[in-house]
Amino acid sequence: MNTKSFKSLKPRELVLLAGSAAIIIFLVWMLMAGLGRLLSTPTPDATPDAAAAPPPPAATAPAVPRIKATLFFASEDGQRLVPAEREVAFAEGVVAQARAILEAQLAAEAPPPLVSTIPKGSALRGVFVSQRNEVFVDLEPSIRTAHPGGSLQELMTVYAIVNALLTNLPTLQEVQILIGGQEVDTLAGHVDLRRPLRKNEGLTQSAGPIPPPPDTP
């Protein structure tokens, strides 16, 4: 349609023509937009033949084997050491087993009405065994600074350690106690620690070991 033809159109006809053009443009735009969405839609993956296998369960750590050991606590009146059965970790070799027993003795809670002979917070630095089956027990200095003192209480502390080792590991003969890697005269001023000590059965109550309570893990 040339310019002359447009000039000959009436205003009403021009409005209708403009409206028709707008509708056509709108329809073309809708068509292009729909086509764009269709092309951008990802193609669904093919259905797998079988569901994906679940991941394997996480491996659980094997349970640590345990053995029964005799630990020592003070009697209610504080006059005797009383043996009590407890479970401790099993370890390969005398040195490793001695360490496990000592750590259990240092940390053990006394079953009522017995009393712990070891100050809270006491810790082991190391264990060594000589060719003569003499065991050296190296304790952290905290056992000394936290000890309440008193000759009988000191005696109970020292021999709870000595008796626990020599009762459970009969191949060992004597225990030399060190503190902070050094030889010391005493723990709290009374018991001579300058020499190795043997098991003191005279301090131990003659009855057999007290079995663990039912709820002991």
XYZ file of N, CA and C in Angstrom:
651
model
N 0.868 -1.187 0.000
C 0.000 0.000 0.000
C 0.895 1.224 0.000
N 0.727 2.183 -0.973
C 1.579 3.355 -1.090
C 1.045 4.486 -0.227
N 1.789 5.613 -0.244
C 1.436 6.752 0.611
C 0.082 7.326 0.238
N -0.200 7.342 -1.007
C -1.472 7.888 -1.465
C -2.639 7.075 -0.955
N -2.459 5.740 -0.947
C -3.538 4.875 -0.453
C -3.793 5.141 1.011
N -2.691 5.313 1.854
C -2.858 5.593 3.282
C -3.621 6.895 3.492
N -3.325 7.878 2.641
C -3.983 9.173 2.805
C -5.471 9.094 2.503
N -5.814 8.100 1.660
C -7.224 8.001 1.287
C -8.059 7.253 2.313
N -7.366 6.621 3.329
C -8.104 5.863 4.349
C -8.754 6.809 5.339
N -9.886 6.378 5.811
C -10.582 7.149 6.820
C -9.952 6.885 8.193
N -10.116 7.788 9.141
C -9.549 7.592 10.486
C -9.968 6.271 11.112
N -11.188 5.858 10.979
C -11.650 4.597 11.575
C -10.897 3.431 10.988
N -10.662 3.497 9.666
C -9.943 2.397 9.018
C -8.489 2.357 9.476
N -7.901 3.553 9.705
C -6.517 3.597 10.197
C -6.399 2.975 11.587
N -7.346 3.243 12.440
C -7.342 2.664 13.803
C -7.429 1.153 13.736
N -8.327 0.650 12.875
C -8.461 -0.805 12.757
C -7.190 -1.435 12.219
N -6.559 -0.761 11.279
C -5.322 -1.299 10.707
C -4.209 -1.334 11.751
N -4.101 -0.266 12.525
C -3.070 -0.225 13.580
C -3.323 -1.300 14.628
N -4.594 -1.493 14.986
C -4.913 -2.532 15.974
C -4.573 -3.909 15.469
N -4.882 -4.158 14.185
C -4.566 -5.473 13.613
C -3.067 -5.724 13.623
N -2.300 -4.688 13.287
C -0.835 -4.843 13.290
C -0.324 -5.142 14.693
N -0.896 -4.455 15.695
C -0.453 -4.685 17.089
C -0.752 -6.115 17.522
N -1.929 -6.611 17.130
C -2.298 -7.989 17.501
C -1.351 -8.981 16.863
N -1.016 -8.740 15.601
C -0.100 -9.657 14.900
C 1.268 -9.666 15.579
N 1.753 -8.452 15.915
C 3.067 -8.367 16.597
C 3.028 -9.099 17.939
N 1.932 -8.914 18.699
C 1.805 -9.579 19.998
C 1.797 -11.087 19.855
N 1.058 -11.597 18.846
C 0.997 -13.045 18.635
C 2.357 -13.603 18.245
N 3.071 -12.856 17.395
C 4.422 -13.312 17.007
C 5.340 -13.363 18.230
N 5.226 -12.335 19.092
C 6.070 -12.300 20.311
C 5.758 -13.473 21.237
N 4.464 -13.788 21.405
C 4.066 -14.918 22.254
C 4.591 -16.224 21.689
N 4.517 -16.348 20.364
C 4.995 -17.573 19.725
C 6.488 -17.750 19.945
N 7.243 -16.660 19.784
C 8.690 -16.737 19.964
C 9.053 -17.031 21.420
N 8.317 -16.418 22.356
C 8.600 -16.661 23.777
C 8.323 -18.112 24.143
N 7.209 -18.657 23.669
C 6.888 -20.055 23.954
C 7.903 -21.002 23.362
N 8.350 -20.674 22.144
C 9.355 -21.520 21.500
C 10.671 -21.486 22.275
N 11.013 -20.281 22.805
C 12.253 -20.168 23.588
C 12.195 -21.006 24.851
N 11.042 -20.977 25.537
C 10.911 -21.795 26.753
C 10.988 -23.270 26.429
N 10.383 -23.650 25.329
C 10.391 -25.059 24.935
C 11.806 -25.538 24.659
N 12.576 -24.689 23.975
C 13.947 -25.081 23.639
C 14.851 -25.104 24.864
N 14.549 -24.255 25.882
C 15.414 -24.197 27.070
C 15.082 -25.253 28.102
N 13.960 -25.960 27.971
C 13.594 -27.013 28.931
C 14.518 -28.203 28.767
N 15.239 -28.628 29.859
C 16.157 -29.761 29.721
C 15.415 -31.045 29.418
N 16.048 -31.839 28.624
C 15.469 -33.139 28.287
C 15.593 -34.071 29.477
N 14.496 -34.653 29.927
C 14.601 -35.549 31.092
C 15.486 -36.734 30.784
N 16.269 -37.112 31.831
C 17.155 -38.265 31.673
C 16.341 -39.525 31.454
N 16.956 -40.411 30.786
C 16.301 -41.706 30.579
C 16.086 -42.382 31.918
N 14.994 -43.054 32.073
C 14.699 -43.749 33.322
C 15.723 -44.845 33.552
N 16.401 -44.832 34.704
C 17.408 -45.875 34.949
C 16.746 -47.229 35.064
N 17.523 -48.229 34.706
C 16.994 -49.589 34.784
C 16.715 -50.000 36.220
N 17.534 -49.493 37.129
C 17.343 -49.870 38.536
C 17.675 -48.672 39.405
N 17.106 -48.630 40.599
C 17.380 -47.537 41.527
C 18.845 -47.577 41.940
N 19.402 -46.367 42.175
C 20.809 -46.298 42.585
C 20.988 -47.010 43.917
N 22.085 -47.747 44.038
C 22.349 -48.495 45.272
C 22.665 -47.526 46.401
N 22.145 -47.750 47.611
C 22.440 -46.859 48.741
C 23.913 -46.961 49.109
N 24.477 -45.885 49.684
C 25.891 -45.941 50.071
C 26.108 -46.993 51.149
N 27.270 -47.607 51.169
C 27.533 -48.622 52.200
C 27.558 -47.986 53.579
N 27.145 -48.697 54.610
C 27.163 -48.138 55.969
C 28.584 -47.830 56.405
N 28.710 -46.783 57.231
C 30.036 -46.400 57.724
C 30.597 -47.508 58.605
N 31.879 -47.728 58.446
C 32.533 -48.776 59.231
C 32.590 -48.356 60.695
N 32.231 -49.248 61.594
C 32.278 -48.972 63.023
C 33.580 -49.497 63.599
N 34.121 -48.743 64.551
C 35.377 -49.154 65.173
C 35.149 -50.427 65.987
N 36.067 -51.366 65.907
C 35.904 -52.592 66.688
C 35.961 -52.296 68.183
N 35.194 -53.041 68.949
C 35.176 -52.853 70.396
C 36.545 -53.189 70.991
N 36.976 -52.364 71.950
C 38.263 -52.599 72.601
C 38.103 -53.767 73.570
N 38.924 -54.814 73.444
C 38.814 -55.933 74.380
C 39.181 -55.498 75.791
N 38.549 -56.103 76.765
C 38.780 -55.727 78.159
C 39.047 -56.974 78.991
N 39.728 -56.765 80.108
C 40.027 -57.853 81.036
C 39.650 -57.408 82.444
N 39.488 -58.387 83.326
C 39.232 -58.077 84.736
C 40.564 -57.808 85.426
N 40.589 -56.779 86.239
C 41.790 -56.437 87.001
C 41.379 -56.079 88.426
N 42.327 -56.199 89.338
C 42.078 -55.859 90.732
C 42.684 -54.493 91.027
N 41.837 -53.546 91.383
C 42.289 -52.224 91.806
C 42.129 -52.116 93.320
N 42.719 -51.080 93.906
C 42.732 -50.973 95.366
C 42.216 -49.614 95.820
N 41.377 -49.668 96.870
C 40.810 -48.470 97.477
C 40.962 -48.584 98.990
N 40.859 -47.450 99.670
C 40.955 -47.469 101.129
C 39.629 -47.903 101.737
N 39.718 -48.610 102.852
C 38.510 -49.005 103.578
C 37.827 -47.758 104.139
N 36.613 -47.938 104.606
C 35.835 -46.793 105.092
C 36.535 -46.079 106.240
N 37.236 -46.848 107.091
C 37.950 -46.228 108.213
C 39.358 -45.773 107.837
N 39.766 -46.017 106.580
C 41.070 -45.564 106.125
C 42.241 -46.360 106.635
N 41.994 -47.561 107.184
C 43.067 -48.344 107.794
C 43.607 -49.451 106.898
N 42.886 -49.796 105.848
C 43.273 -50.935 105.011
C 43.035 -50.609 103.538
N 43.764 -51.340 102.694
C 43.473 -51.331 101.265
C 42.516 -52.473 100.959
N 41.490 -52.175 100.196
C 40.485 -53.175 99.853
C 40.536 -53.413 98.343
N 40.723 -54.674 97.918
C 40.733 -54.956 96.476
C 39.323 -54.909 95.897
N 39.209 -54.441 94.686
C 37.916 -54.391 93.995
C 38.137 -54.718 92.526
N 37.298 -55.593 91.983
C 37.422 -55.972 90.572
C 36.871 -54.873 89.671
N 37.618 -54.612 88.610
C 37.170 -53.670 87.596
C 37.601 -54.188 86.228
N 36.916 -53.738 85.190
C 37.346 -54.062 83.829
C 38.267 -52.958 83.328
N 39.391 -53.374 82.744
C 40.328 -52.414 82.159
C 40.618 -52.847 80.728
N 41.144 -51.928 79.945
C 41.464 -52.236 78.551
C 42.561 -53.290 78.477
N 42.383 -54.240 77.569
C 43.433 -55.229 77.316
C 44.476 -54.607 76.403
N 45.752 -54.860 76.706
C 46.838 -54.319 75.887
C 47.870 -55.411 75.653
N 48.517 -55.349 74.505
C 49.554 -56.314 74.158
C 50.864 -55.920 74.833
N 51.456 -56.860 75.552
C 52.753 -56.601 76.172
C 52.614 -56.125 77.605
N 53.645 -56.415 78.403
C 53.611 -56.091 79.830
C 53.577 -54.578 80.054
N 54.386 -53.838 79.323
C 54.453 -52.389 79.536
C 53.109 -51.731 79.217
N 52.525 -52.086 78.086
C 51.239 -51.494 77.702
C 50.139 -51.887 78.680
N 50.165 -53.143 79.160
C 49.141 -53.565 80.115
C 49.340 -52.882 81.465
N 50.590 -52.693 81.853
C 50.870 -51.969 83.095
C 50.331 -50.545 83.015
N 50.519 -49.908 81.879
C 49.997 -48.552 81.694
C 48.474 -48.539 81.810
N 47.800 -49.506 81.179
C 46.334 -49.551 81.230
C 45.843 -49.736 82.664
N 46.522 -50.587 83.425
C 46.122 -50.827 84.819
C 46.353 -49.576 85.663
N 47.499 -48.937 85.481
C 47.795 -47.728 86.252
C 46.821 -46.601 85.931
N 46.518 -46.418 84.664
C 45.573 -45.361 84.291
C 44.199 -45.628 84.897
N 43.811 -46.905 84.934
C 42.532 -47.250 85.562
C 42.578 -46.977 87.064
N 43.695 -47.326 87.717
C 43.817 -47.097 89.158
C 43.793 -45.602 89.482
N 44.469 -44.806 88.686
C 44.522 -43.366 88.949
C 43.170 -42.686 88.752
N 42.373 -43.194 87.818
C 41.109 -42.527 87.472
C 39.888 -43.147 88.135
N 40.034 -44.307 88.756
C 38.868 -45.060 89.230
C 38.140 -44.346 90.365
N 36.809 -44.402 90.290
C 35.967 -43.930 91.388
C 35.776 -45.081 92.372
N 35.933 -44.792 93.640
C 35.796 -45.839 94.656
C 34.332 -46.216 94.836
N 34.029 -47.522 94.881
C 32.646 -47.934 95.161
C 32.335 -47.711 96.637
N 31.207 -47.098 96.969
C 30.855 -46.887 98.377
C 30.813 -48.214 99.133
N 31.249 -48.263 100.372
C 31.713 -47.125 101.192
C 33.226 -46.910 101.125
N 33.891 -47.504 100.138
C 35.338 -47.358 100.030
C 35.708 -45.935 99.606
N 36.992 -45.629 99.748
C 37.483 -44.276 99.487
C 38.671 -44.359 98.536
N 38.714 -43.478 97.554
C 39.857 -43.442 96.643
C 41.094 -42.954 97.382
N 42.225 -43.556 97.086
C 43.486 -43.152 97.710
C 44.287 -42.212 96.814
N 43.827 -41.980 95.593
C 44.566 -41.191 94.609
C 43.952 -39.796 94.501
N 44.737 -38.728 94.640
C 44.180 -37.377 94.476
C 43.595 -37.179 93.075
N 42.490 -36.477 93.001
C 41.870 -36.206 91.696
C 42.829 -35.409 90.816
N 42.812 -35.726 89.528
C 43.691 -35.038 88.589
C 45.058 -35.667 88.444
N 45.330 -36.735 89.199
C 46.628 -37.410 89.073
C 46.731 -38.058 87.701
N 47.933 -38.046 87.149
C 48.117 -38.574 85.793
C 49.464 -39.273 85.678
N 49.511 -40.156 84.703
C 50.700 -40.963 84.451
C 51.521 -40.334 83.335
N 52.836 -40.236 83.546
C 53.731 -39.737 82.501
C 54.310 -40.876 81.669
N 54.652 -41.977 82.317
C 55.260 -43.076 81.575
C 55.466 -44.300 82.448
N 55.691 -45.424 81.782
C 55.960 -46.704 82.458
C 57.129 -47.370 81.741
N 58.060 -47.891 82.511
C 59.217 -48.583 81.944
C 59.471 -49.850 82.750
N 59.883 -50.904 82.092
C 60.182 -52.172 82.765
C 61.620 -52.555 82.440
N 62.397 -52.840 83.490
C 63.796 -53.216 83.298
C 63.908 -54.708 83.002
N 65.115 -55.135 82.664
C 65.346 -56.555 82.391
C 65.192 -57.400 83.647
N 65.258 -56.766 84.811
C 65.074 -57.494 86.080
C 63.611 -57.489 86.520
N 62.726 -57.115 85.603
C 61.286 -57.048 85.893
C 60.963 -56.053 87.006
N 61.741 -55.007 87.048
C 61.457 -53.889 87.944
C 60.742 -52.830 87.116
N 59.594 -52.375 87.580
C 58.798 -51.422 86.806
C 58.970 -50.017 87.385
N 59.243 -49.072 86.505
C 59.380 -47.670 86.891
C 58.092 -46.947 86.503
N 57.476 -46.325 87.486
C 56.213 -45.608 87.280
C 56.484 -44.116 87.429
N 56.340 -43.384 86.347
C 56.605 -41.944 86.353
C 55.277 -41.195 86.401
N 55.041 -40.479 87.500
C 53.782 -39.768 87.723
C 53.961 -38.266 87.517
N 52.874 -37.613 87.119
C 52.892 -36.156 87.008
C 53.021 -35.535 88.407
N 53.694 -34.391 88.527
C 53.856 -33.749 89.839
C 52.540 -33.397 90.529
N 51.442 -33.352 89.785
C 50.153 -32.995 90.397
C 49.757 -33.949 91.513
N 50.212 -35.207 91.457
C 49.848 -36.153 92.519
C 50.468 -35.726 93.849
N 51.595 -35.056 93.752
C 52.291 -34.601 94.961
C 51.658 -33.327 95.510
N 51.398 -32.383 94.631
C 50.853 -31.102 95.091
C 49.411 -31.225 95.579
N 48.673 -32.203 95.047
C 47.264 -32.358 95.433
C 47.071 -33.336 96.588
N 48.138 -33.976 97.040
C 47.978 -34.985 98.097
C 47.647 -34.315 99.426
N 46.672 -34.853 100.174
C 46.271 -34.226 101.436
C 47.290 -34.389 102.556
N 48.265 -35.297 102.387
C 49.258 -35.518 103.431
C 48.784 -36.524 104.469
N 49.618 -36.720 105.484
C 49.319 -37.718 106.503
C 50.009 -39.022 106.169
N 50.655 -39.625 107.156
C 51.458 -40.821 106.897
C 50.617 -41.990 106.404
N 49.434 -42.199 107.008
C 48.612 -43.334 106.602
C 48.019 -43.113 105.211
N 47.563 -41.912 104.943
C 47.013 -41.625 103.614
C 48.086 -41.760 102.534
N 49.300 -41.326 102.850
C 50.393 -41.467 101.888
C 50.710 -42.937 101.650
N 50.706 -43.717 102.722
C 50.961 -45.152 102.604
C 49.918 -45.811 101.698
N 48.651 -45.429 101.860
C 47.578 -46.002 101.051
C 47.729 -45.616 99.572
N 48.127 -44.382 99.312
C 48.309 -43.941 97.924
C 49.419 -44.729 97.247
N 50.559 -44.812 97.921
C 51.722 -45.483 97.333
C 51.424 -46.950 97.068
N 50.826 -47.627 98.049
C 50.652 -49.074 97.883
C 49.407 -49.441 97.083
N 48.488 -48.523 96.885
C 47.420 -48.791 95.912
C 48.039 -48.929 94.527
N 49.022 -48.078 94.227
C 49.716 -48.143 92.935
C 50.575 -49.398 92.845
N 51.385 -49.636 93.869
C 52.301 -50.789 93.861
C 51.518 -52.098 93.801
N 50.528 -52.242 94.678
C 49.777 -53.501 94.731
C 48.962 -53.744 93.463
N 48.428 -52.683 92.855
C 47.658 -52.865 91.617
C 48.537 -53.452 90.520
N 49.756 -52.972 90.414
C 50.660 -53.495 89.385
C 51.100 -54.921 89.683
N 51.575 -55.168 90.891
C 52.174 -56.467 91.197
C 51.135 -57.562 91.411
N 49.898 -57.200 91.717
C 48.834 -58.204 91.833
C 48.378 -58.664 90.457
N 48.220 -57.724 89.536
C 47.696 -58.060 88.208
C 48.761 -58.541 87.236
N 50.005 -58.186 87.475
C 51.111 -58.585 86.596
C 52.176 -59.269 87.447
N 51.963 -60.529 87.793
C 52.853 -61.218 88.735
C 54.280 -61.405 88.235
N 54.540 -61.214 86.947
C 55.922 -61.319 86.469
C 56.761 -60.126 86.928
N 56.112 -59.041 87.305
C 56.838 -57.881 87.817
C 57.168 -58.099 89.288
N 58.334 -57.612 89.699
C 58.819 -57.889 91.049
C 58.743 -56.676 91.983
N 59.132 -55.527 91.474
C 59.207 -54.332 92.317
C 58.759 -53.107 91.520
N 58.379 -52.063 92.258
C 57.917 -50.817 91.634
C 58.750 -49.651 92.160
N 59.335 -48.916 91.244
C 60.053 -47.687 91.601
C 59.212 -46.504 91.134
N 58.796 -45.673 92.079
C 57.945 -44.528 91.751
C 58.801 -43.288 91.518
N 58.592 -42.663 90.368
C 59.226 -41.394 90.019
C 58.145 -40.319 89.924
N 58.535 -39.079 90.115
C 57.589 -37.968 89.970
C 58.221 -36.915 89.069
N 57.539 -36.614 87.986
C 58.072 -35.648 87.031
C 59.373 -36.096 86.406
N 59.550 -37.417 86.258
C 60.761 -37.948 85.648
C 61.957 -38.006 86.573
N 61.762 -37.686 87.851
C 62.877 -37.641 88.799
C 62.626 -38.573 89.982
N 63.723 -39.105 90.532
C 63.610 -39.822 91.795
C 63.322 -38.813 92.903
N 62.472 -39.209 93.837
C 62.120 -38.334 94.962
C 62.273 -39.111 96.254
N 62.445 -38.380 97.346
C 62.582 -39.042 98.642
C 61.251 -39.621 99.104
N 60.195 -38.822 99.008
C 58.865 -39.254 99.446
C 57.812 -38.618 98.549
N 56.583 -39.094 98.704
C 55.450 -38.471 98.015
C 54.939 -37.276 98.805
N 54.783 -37.456 100.125
C 54.245 -36.382 100.968
C 54.944 -36.326 102.322
N 56.207 -36.810 102.357
C 56.998 -36.636 103.570
C 57.154 -37.846 104.464
N 56.589 -39.000 104.094
C 56.625 -40.131 105.019
C 57.140 -41.434 104.416
N 56.623 -41.852 103.281
C 56.971 -43.153 102.697
C 58.216 -42.997 101.825
N 59.236 -43.795 102.120
C 60.507 -43.716 101.409
C 60.345 -44.232 99.973
N 60.567 -43.345 99.008
C 60.469 -43.727 97.596
C 61.838 -43.789 96.924
N 62.901 -43.776 97.703
C 64.243 -43.815 97.117
C 64.640 -45.217 96.665
N 63.838 -46.191 97.004
C 64.135 -47.578 96.634
C 62.886 -48.215 96.032
N 63.085 -49.276 95.248
C 61.912 -49.988 94.704
C 61.096 -50.634 95.823
N 59.802 -50.736 95.605
C 58.887 -51.276 96.613
C 58.268 -52.582 96.129
N 58.105 -53.506 97.065
C 57.414 -54.765 96.785
C 55.963 -54.663 97.240
N 55.176 -55.631 96.823
C 53.760 -55.651 97.208
C 53.637 -55.742 98.725
N 52.757 -54.950 99.290
C 52.524 -54.936 100.735
C 51.187 -55.601 101.014
N 51.236 -56.884 101.288
C 49.991 -57.616 101.549
C 49.480 -57.373 102.954
N 50.344 -56.865 103.841
C 49.912 -56.579 105.199
C 48.907 -55.442 105.275
N 48.899 -54.574 104.265
C 47.936 -53.468 104.242
C 46.597 -53.862 103.641
N 46.554 -55.029 103.011
C 45.372 -55.404 102.238
C 44.395 -56.205 103.078
N 43.151 -55.845 102.989
C 42.094 -56.579 103.679
C 42.078 -58.010 103.184
N 41.935 -58.963 104.098
C 42.080 -60.379 103.744
C 40.950 -60.906 102.872
N 39.789 -60.268 102.889
C 38.672 -60.754 102.071
C 39.018 -60.638 100.596
N 38.344 -61.433 99.771
C 38.584 -61.399 98.326
C 38.148 -60.079 97.719
N 38.498 -59.867 96.449
C 38.146 -58.607 95.789
C 36.642 -58.376 95.758
N 36.254 -57.146 95.988
C 34.846 -56.773 95.879
C 34.460 -56.776 94.408
N 33.399 -57.500 94.031
C 33.006 -57.510 92.610
C 32.480 -56.151 92.197
N 32.525 -55.853 90.894
C 32.003 -54.562 90.436
C 30.499 -54.503 90.611
N 29.947 -53.298 90.821
C 28.487 -53.173 90.892
C 27.866 -53.525 89.560
N 26.572 -53.903 89.546
C 25.921 -54.336 88.301
C 25.957 -53.308 87.191
N 25.935 -52.011 87.518
C 25.884 -50.993 86.472
C 27.264 -50.527 86.045
N 28.333 -51.183 86.470
C 29.676 -50.797 86.039
C 29.868 -51.170 84.592
N 30.284 -50.206 83.722
C 30.450 -50.540 82.297
C 31.601 -51.483 82.080
